[in-house]
Amino acid sequence: MNHAVIDLGADTVRLVIFAAPEESEESGNDGLQIILNDKSVAGLSTYVEDGIFTDKGIERTVKIVDKYLKTIDSFGDASVTIFATAFLRQAYNAEKAKAIIEKRIGHEIHVLTGEEENYLGLAGATDEVASEEAILIDVAGGSSEISVINGANVTINVTLPIGSLSLYIKHVMGILPTKQERLTIYEKVMKILRDCPNIQGHSNREIYCVGGTSRGCYRFVEDLAGEEELGTFVITREEIVTALDLCDTDFRRVQKAALKVAPDRIHTVLPGIVAIYAIMNFFEAEQITVTRPTEQAGYLFESPAEHVEVESAPPDLPPDQSPFESRLFKTAQKVGSAHS
């Protein structure tokens, strides 16, 4: 039987279908493969008004989920797990909206708690970190997870209101931010970082980035630098400075690069870059490594929670974006309810 996961995030909705071979003593679950990985840019967090997830947001959610459920049916028998992140969890009418959507689609939705989301943000990523003393960041649409890794343990994990989409909504008037808007975003991010006591005193560590925002930023920066993408890649401070300088000296080139490499993130790519640049400066890092975990990475982590001592930020955060695709099956295994 296949396993399908629909991930309702602040900016995108993602469907991943896994083909799981029959488990045996020899192979276990190592043969698990992704047979479909698709996303839709939905902007569900933009339907939250004055803390209420609106009727239009509910309709938008139902429409996208219905489309994905039909896709799942076309692949044959499958268990279906659907979960949502902070954009719905933090809405005042979360329970009512959830109930309406569930009735319309005929499936339950698991709204992740902040603790679950933090935990799942680590699954499938920590095996990509080569250094025993590192910082792992996931800049999502509405917030960012920052984890401090010491040896085999994640000793600090916080969620902060730093998101590429939320920064865009709050601080940018047009499609791409002006010089003053970029400065405002930078100062806002630095203030949030300085005001978080848990992450102080961890400078000069290697920094690893995961998630769609960081990958889009990498492609954008490398395109402007005239370099080709690699499997596991690095963004240097100098490359980011060059890209930001081009915003003032060759804006047309910047527009073309954003449209070429991140057409579905054109409005959030620069806020994301500025946020990453601020994080790099805060931790005094000269470069960051952007990782794309293997397809099975999230699944292979049996009990990462045993190695995590979480120090969480306050829960009243803006909407968060979905966890990246490699941890989706682990999510279904740990916190989702499978429905045939």
Short mmCIF file of C-alpha atoms in Angstrom, two decimals:
data_model
loop_
_atom_site.label_atom_id
_atom_site.label_comp_id
_atom_site.label_asym_id
_atom_site.label_seq_id
_atom_site.Cartn_x
_atom_site.Cartn_y
_atom_site.Cartn_z
CA MET A 1 0.00 0.00 0.00
CA ASN A 2 1.17 3.52 -0.77
CA HIS A 3 1.36 6.22 1.89
CA ALA A 4 0.22 9.73 1.00
CA VAL A 5 0.85 12.87 3.03
CA ILE A 6 -0.72 16.27 2.44
CA ASP A 7 1.14 19.04 4.22
CA LEU A 8 -0.84 22.26 4.69
CA GLY A 9 1.66 25.08 5.18
CA ALA A 10 1.43 28.84 5.38
CA ASP A 11 2.67 29.44 1.84
CA THR A 12 2.55 26.09 0.07
CA VAL A 13 0.57 22.88 0.19
CA ARG A 14 2.57 19.76 -0.61
CA LEU A 15 1.55 16.24 -1.57
CA VAL A 16 4.06 13.41 -1.23
CA ILE A 17 3.17 9.83 -2.09
CA PHE A 18 5.47 7.11 -0.81
CA ALA A 19 5.66 3.60 -2.21
CA ALA A 20 6.48 1.29 0.69
CA PRO A 21 7.64 -2.22 -0.22
CA GLU A 22 6.60 -5.07 2.01
CA GLU A 23 8.76 -5.05 5.09
CA SER A 24 11.14 -7.96 5.52
CA GLU A 25 13.89 -8.84 7.96
CA GLU A 26 16.44 -8.16 5.23
CA SER A 27 15.18 -4.88 3.81
CA GLY A 28 13.14 -3.37 6.64
CA ASN A 29 11.76 -0.03 5.41
CA ASP A 30 14.95 1.17 3.75
CA GLY A 31 13.36 0.71 0.32
CA LEU A 32 10.79 3.43 0.91
CA GLN A 33 10.62 5.67 -2.15
CA ILE A 34 8.86 8.89 -3.10
CA ILE A 35 6.80 8.29 -6.24
CA LEU A 36 5.19 11.73 -6.35
CA ASN A 37 6.22 15.04 -4.84
CA ASP A 38 4.05 17.99 -5.83
CA LYS A 39 3.31 21.38 -4.34
CA SER A 40 0.85 24.20 -4.85
CA VAL A 41 1.50 27.79 -3.87
CA ALA A 42 -1.62 28.50 -1.83
CA GLY A 43 -0.72 31.38 0.49
CA LEU A 44 -3.10 30.05 3.15
CA SER A 45 -1.67 32.38 5.79
CA THR A 46 -2.89 35.36 3.76
CA TYR A 47 -6.44 34.20 4.51
CA VAL A 48 -5.93 34.79 8.23
CA GLU A 49 -7.49 38.17 9.03
CA ASP A 50 -7.50 39.56 12.56
CA GLY A 51 -6.61 36.09 13.80
CA ILE A 52 -9.50 34.39 11.97
CA PHE A 53 -9.02 31.85 9.18
CA THR A 54 -11.64 33.17 6.76
CA ASP A 55 -14.31 31.37 4.74
CA LYS A 56 -12.28 32.07 1.59
CA GLY A 57 -9.31 30.38 3.21
CA ILE A 58 -11.44 27.36 4.05
CA GLU A 59 -12.69 27.17 0.45
CA ARG A 60 -9.14 27.49 -0.86
CA THR A 61 -7.97 24.68 1.41
CA VAL A 62 -10.83 22.37 0.43
CA LYS A 63 -10.24 22.97 -3.27
CA ILE A 64 -6.54 22.12 -3.08
CA VAL A 65 -7.01 19.09 -0.83
CA ASP A 66 -9.78 17.72 -3.05
CA LYS A 67 -7.45 18.02 -6.05
CA TYR A 68 -4.73 16.10 -4.23
CA LEU A 69 -7.13 13.42 -2.99
CA LYS A 70 -8.10 12.72 -6.61
CA THR A 71 -4.41 12.48 -7.47
CA ILE A 72 -3.89 9.98 -4.64
CA ASP A 73 -6.80 7.86 -5.87
CA SER A 74 -5.19 7.61 -9.30
CA PHE A 75 -2.22 5.81 -7.74
CA GLY A 76 -4.34 3.06 -6.19
CA ASP A 77 -4.79 2.07 -2.55
CA ALA A 78 -3.10 4.46 -0.13
CA SER A 79 -3.25 5.59 3.46
CA VAL A 80 -3.80 9.35 3.68
CA THR A 81 -2.43 11.64 6.35
CA ILE A 82 -3.18 15.37 6.35
CA PHE A 83 -1.64 17.85 8.74
CA ALA A 84 -1.49 21.61 9.15
CA THR A 85 1.03 23.92 10.73
CA ALA A 86 1.02 27.15 12.72
CA PHE A 87 -1.11 29.21 10.32
CA LEU A 88 -4.14 27.16 11.38
CA ARG A 89 -3.03 26.30 14.90
CA GLN A 90 -2.77 29.97 15.85
CA ALA A 91 -6.10 31.02 14.33
CA TYR A 92 -8.76 31.84 16.92
CA ASN A 93 -11.26 29.70 15.02
CA ALA A 94 -8.86 26.80 14.40
CA GLU A 95 -11.16 24.09 15.74
CA LYS A 96 -14.22 25.35 13.84
CA ALA A 97 -12.29 25.79 10.58
CA LYS A 98 -10.70 22.37 10.98
CA ALA A 99 -14.08 20.73 11.53
CA ILE A 100 -15.58 22.38 8.45
CA ILE A 101 -12.68 21.33 6.23
CA GLU A 102 -12.70 17.78 7.59
CA LYS A 103 -16.41 17.40 6.87
CA ARG A 104 -15.96 18.68 3.32
CA ILE A 105 -12.97 16.49 2.43
CA GLY A 106 -13.91 13.36 4.38
CA HIS A 107 -10.55 13.06 6.17
CA GLU A 108 -9.17 14.11 9.52
CA ILE A 109 -6.57 16.88 9.77
CA HIS A 110 -3.87 16.74 12.41
CA VAL A 111 -2.93 20.27 13.51
CA LEU A 112 0.65 20.02 14.72
CA THR A 113 1.50 21.42 18.10
CA GLY A 114 4.51 23.70 18.38
CA GLU A 115 6.48 20.90 20.02
CA GLU A 116 5.62 18.45 17.24
CA GLU A 117 6.57 20.96 14.59
CA ASN A 118 9.92 21.64 16.24
CA TYR A 119 10.60 17.91 16.55
CA LEU A 120 9.65 17.21 12.95
CA GLY A 121 11.81 20.08 11.80
CA LEU A 122 14.82 18.10 12.95
CA ALA A 123 13.88 14.70 11.53
CA GLY A 124 15.68 13.99 8.30
CA ALA A 125 18.04 16.96 8.64
CA THR A 126 20.46 16.16 11.43
CA ASP A 127 22.07 13.33 9.44
CA GLU A 128 23.17 15.93 6.89
CA VAL A 129 25.15 17.93 9.46
CA ALA A 130 28.84 17.06 9.32
CA SER A 131 30.05 19.22 12.22
CA GLU A 132 29.59 18.27 15.87
CA GLU A 133 29.03 21.94 16.75
CA ALA A 134 26.63 23.50 14.30
CA ILE A 135 23.57 25.67 13.82
CA LEU A 136 20.64 24.26 11.83
CA ILE A 137 18.09 26.75 10.51
CA ASP A 138 14.84 26.31 8.61
CA VAL A 139 13.50 29.63 7.32
CA ALA A 140 9.87 28.97 6.49
CA GLY A 141 7.07 31.21 5.27
CA GLY A 142 5.99 32.54 8.63
CA SER A 143 8.68 31.60 11.10
CA SER A 144 12.11 30.03 11.44
CA GLU A 145 13.43 27.15 13.49
CA ILE A 146 16.95 27.56 14.83
CA SER A 147 18.62 24.55 16.42
CA VAL A 148 21.96 24.38 18.21
CA ILE A 149 23.68 21.02 17.73
CA ASN A 150 26.34 19.74 20.11
CA GLY A 151 27.75 16.34 19.24
CA ALA A 152 24.86 13.98 18.55
CA ASN A 153 22.37 16.11 20.48
CA VAL A 154 20.21 19.08 19.65
CA THR A 155 20.52 21.09 22.85
CA ILE A 156 18.52 24.16 21.86
CA ASN A 157 15.61 24.48 19.46
CA VAL A 158 13.60 27.69 19.13
CA THR A 159 10.93 28.95 16.77
CA LEU A 160 11.15 32.65 15.98
CA PRO A 161 8.82 35.01 14.04
CA ILE A 162 11.18 35.26 11.08
CA GLY A 163 9.54 34.09 7.86
CA SER A 164 10.08 35.01 4.23
CA LEU A 165 6.35 35.41 3.57
CA SER A 166 5.48 37.18 6.82
CA LEU A 167 8.40 39.59 6.34
CA TYR A 168 7.17 40.32 2.83
CA ILE A 169 3.58 40.93 3.96
CA LYS A 170 4.62 43.26 6.79
CA HIS A 171 7.40 45.24 5.16
CA VAL A 172 7.19 45.21 1.35
CA MET A 173 4.80 47.30 -0.70
CA GLY A 174 5.68 46.07 -4.22
CA ILE A 175 6.85 42.73 -5.64
CA LEU A 176 10.53 43.09 -4.72
CA PRO A 177 11.66 45.10 -1.66
CA THR A 178 13.31 48.48 -2.04
CA LYS A 179 16.65 49.28 -0.39
CA GLN A 180 14.87 50.85 2.60
CA GLU A 181 12.50 47.89 2.90
CA ARG A 182 15.44 45.47 2.85
CA LEU A 183 17.13 47.51 5.59
CA THR A 184 13.92 47.42 7.66
CA ILE A 185 13.69 43.65 7.28
CA TYR A 186 17.33 43.22 8.27
CA GLU A 187 16.94 45.36 11.40
CA LYS A 188 13.73 43.54 12.35
CA VAL A 189 15.38 40.12 12.07
CA MET A 190 18.46 41.21 14.01
CA LYS A 191 16.28 42.57 16.82
CA ILE A 192 14.39 39.28 17.08
CA LEU A 193 17.65 37.35 17.23
CA ARG A 194 19.19 39.64 19.83
CA ASP A 195 16.05 39.41 21.96
CA CYS A 196 16.15 35.60 22.09
CA PRO A 197 18.31 34.60 25.10
CA ASN A 198 18.51 30.91 24.19
CA ILE A 199 20.65 31.42 21.09
CA GLN A 200 23.22 33.84 22.50
CA GLY A 201 26.87 32.80 22.68
CA HIS A 202 26.92 30.30 19.82
CA SER A 203 28.97 32.20 17.24
CA ASN A 204 31.56 30.81 14.84
CA ARG A 205 29.78 27.52 14.22
CA GLU A 206 29.02 25.94 10.88
CA ILE A 207 25.52 26.83 9.73
CA TYR A 208 23.26 24.50 7.77
CA CYS A 209 20.02 25.58 6.10
CA VAL A 210 17.10 23.39 5.07
CA GLY A 211 13.79 24.08 3.37
CA GLY A 212 12.44 25.66 0.21
CA THR A 213 13.31 29.24 1.15
CA SER A 214 17.01 28.49 1.53
CA ARG A 215 17.12 26.43 -1.66
CA GLY A 216 15.38 29.22 -3.60
CA CYS A 217 17.82 31.74 -2.16
CA TYR A 218 20.75 29.55 -3.16
CA ARG A 219 19.56 29.25 -6.76
CA PHE A 220 18.97 33.01 -6.92
CA VAL A 221 22.38 33.95 -5.49
CA GLU A 222 24.26 31.42 -7.62
CA ASP A 223 22.45 32.55 -10.78
CA LEU A 224 23.52 36.13 -10.16
CA ALA A 225 27.06 34.89 -9.55
CA GLY A 226 26.99 32.90 -12.81
CA GLU A 227 27.58 29.55 -11.12
CA GLU A 228 25.86 26.22 -11.64
CA GLU A 229 24.05 24.35 -8.89
CA LEU A 230 25.77 21.53 -7.01
CA GLY A 231 24.32 18.64 -5.01
CA THR A 232 25.19 20.07 -1.60
CA PHE A 233 25.90 23.76 -1.86
CA VAL A 234 27.23 26.79 -0.08
CA ILE A 235 26.21 30.44 0.08
CA THR A 236 28.97 32.80 1.14
CA ARG A 237 28.57 36.16 2.80
CA GLU A 238 30.31 37.76 -0.20
CA GLU A 239 27.80 36.24 -2.63
CA ILE A 240 24.87 37.57 -0.65
CA VAL A 241 26.40 41.05 -0.43
CA THR A 242 26.95 40.98 -4.21
CA ALA A 243 23.34 39.95 -4.82
CA LEU A 244 21.98 42.68 -2.53
CA ASP A 245 24.24 45.29 -4.15
CA LEU A 246 22.88 44.32 -7.57
CA CYS A 247 19.39 45.20 -6.32
CA ASP A 248 20.55 48.83 -6.39
CA THR A 249 22.84 48.79 -9.43
CA ASP A 250 21.17 46.33 -11.83
CA PHE A 251 17.58 45.86 -10.70
CA ARG A 252 16.49 44.45 -14.07
CA ARG A 253 19.02 41.64 -13.75
CA VAL A 254 17.76 40.86 -10.27
CA GLN A 255 14.17 40.70 -11.54
CA LYS A 256 15.13 38.27 -14.30
CA ALA A 257 17.07 36.06 -11.89
CA ALA A 258 14.14 35.90 -9.46
CA LEU A 259 11.71 35.00 -12.24
CA LYS A 260 14.08 32.39 -13.64
CA VAL A 261 15.00 30.46 -10.51
CA ALA A 262 12.08 31.09 -8.15
CA PRO A 263 8.96 32.06 -10.11
CA ASP A 264 6.68 30.81 -7.33
CA ARG A 265 8.76 32.61 -4.68
CA ILE A 266 9.58 35.82 -6.53
CA HIS A 267 8.04 37.97 -3.80
CA THR A 268 9.69 36.09 -0.90
CA VAL A 269 13.15 35.29 -2.26
CA LEU A 270 14.71 38.65 -1.29
CA PRO A 271 13.11 38.83 2.17
CA GLY A 272 14.40 35.29 2.65
CA ILE A 273 17.92 36.24 1.57
CA VAL A 274 17.96 39.26 3.89
CA ALA A 275 16.78 37.06 6.78
CA ILE A 276 19.48 34.47 6.08
CA TYR A 277 22.09 37.23 5.79
CA ALA A 278 21.05 38.63 9.17
CA ILE A 279 21.24 35.15 10.74
CA MET A 280 24.73 34.68 9.27
CA ASN A 281 25.87 38.01 10.70
CA PHE A 282 24.32 37.29 14.09
CA PHE A 283 26.23 34.01 14.37
CA GLU A 284 29.35 35.56 12.75
CA ALA A 285 29.37 33.00 9.94
CA GLU A 286 31.18 33.49 6.65
CA GLN A 287 29.07 30.93 4.82
CA ILE A 288 26.13 28.57 5.14
CA THR A 289 25.58 25.12 3.67
CA VAL A 290 22.20 24.47 2.10
CA THR A 291 21.29 20.81 2.35
CA ARG A 292 18.73 18.71 0.54
CA PRO A 293 18.17 15.63 2.73
CA THR A 294 17.76 12.26 1.07
CA GLU A 295 14.25 11.11 0.29
CA GLN A 296 14.28 8.64 3.15
CA ALA A 297 16.12 10.79 5.70
CA GLY A 298 13.05 11.73 7.73
CA TYR A 299 11.92 8.13 7.89
CA LEU A 300 15.28 6.72 8.93
CA PHE A 301 15.36 8.70 12.17
CA GLU A 302 13.79 6.26 14.60
CA SER A 303 13.68 8.34 17.78
CA PRO A 304 15.22 11.81 17.29
CA ALA A 305 13.12 13.14 20.15
CA GLU A 306 15.29 11.15 22.53
CA HIS A 307 18.22 13.36 21.56
CA VAL A 308 16.43 16.71 21.72
CA GLU A 309 16.22 18.98 24.73
CA VAL A 310 13.97 21.72 23.45
CA GLU A 311 14.01 25.27 24.74
CA SER A 312 11.07 26.80 22.93
CA ALA A 313 10.23 30.41 22.17
CA PRO A 314 6.82 31.79 23.18
CA PRO A 315 3.95 30.22 21.22
CA ASP A 316 2.37 33.43 19.86
CA LEU A 317 4.22 33.35 16.55
CA PRO A 318 3.11 34.27 13.02
CA PRO A 319 2.11 31.52 10.57
CA ASP A 320 4.72 28.88 9.77
CA GLN A 321 5.37 27.12 6.55
CA SER A 322 5.30 23.36 5.98
CA PRO A 323 8.12 21.05 7.04
CA PHE A 324 10.29 20.12 4.06
CA GLU A 325 9.41 17.05 2.08
CA SER A 326 11.98 14.56 3.39
CA ARG A 327 10.39 14.36 6.83
CA LEU A 328 6.82 13.89 5.68
CA PHE A 329 6.67 10.11 6.02
CA LYS A 330 8.22 10.29 9.48
CA THR A 331 5.48 12.76 10.37
CA ALA A 332 2.83 10.33 9.24
CA GLN A 333 4.45 7.59 11.28
CA LYS A 334 4.81 9.66 14.46
CA VAL A 335 1.88 12.03 14.71
CA GLY A 336 -0.53 11.46 11.85
CA SER A 337 -3.53 9.19 11.72
CA ALA A 338 -3.48 7.09 8.59
CA HIS A 339 -6.79 6.72 6.78
CA SER A 340 -7.33 4.28 3.95
#
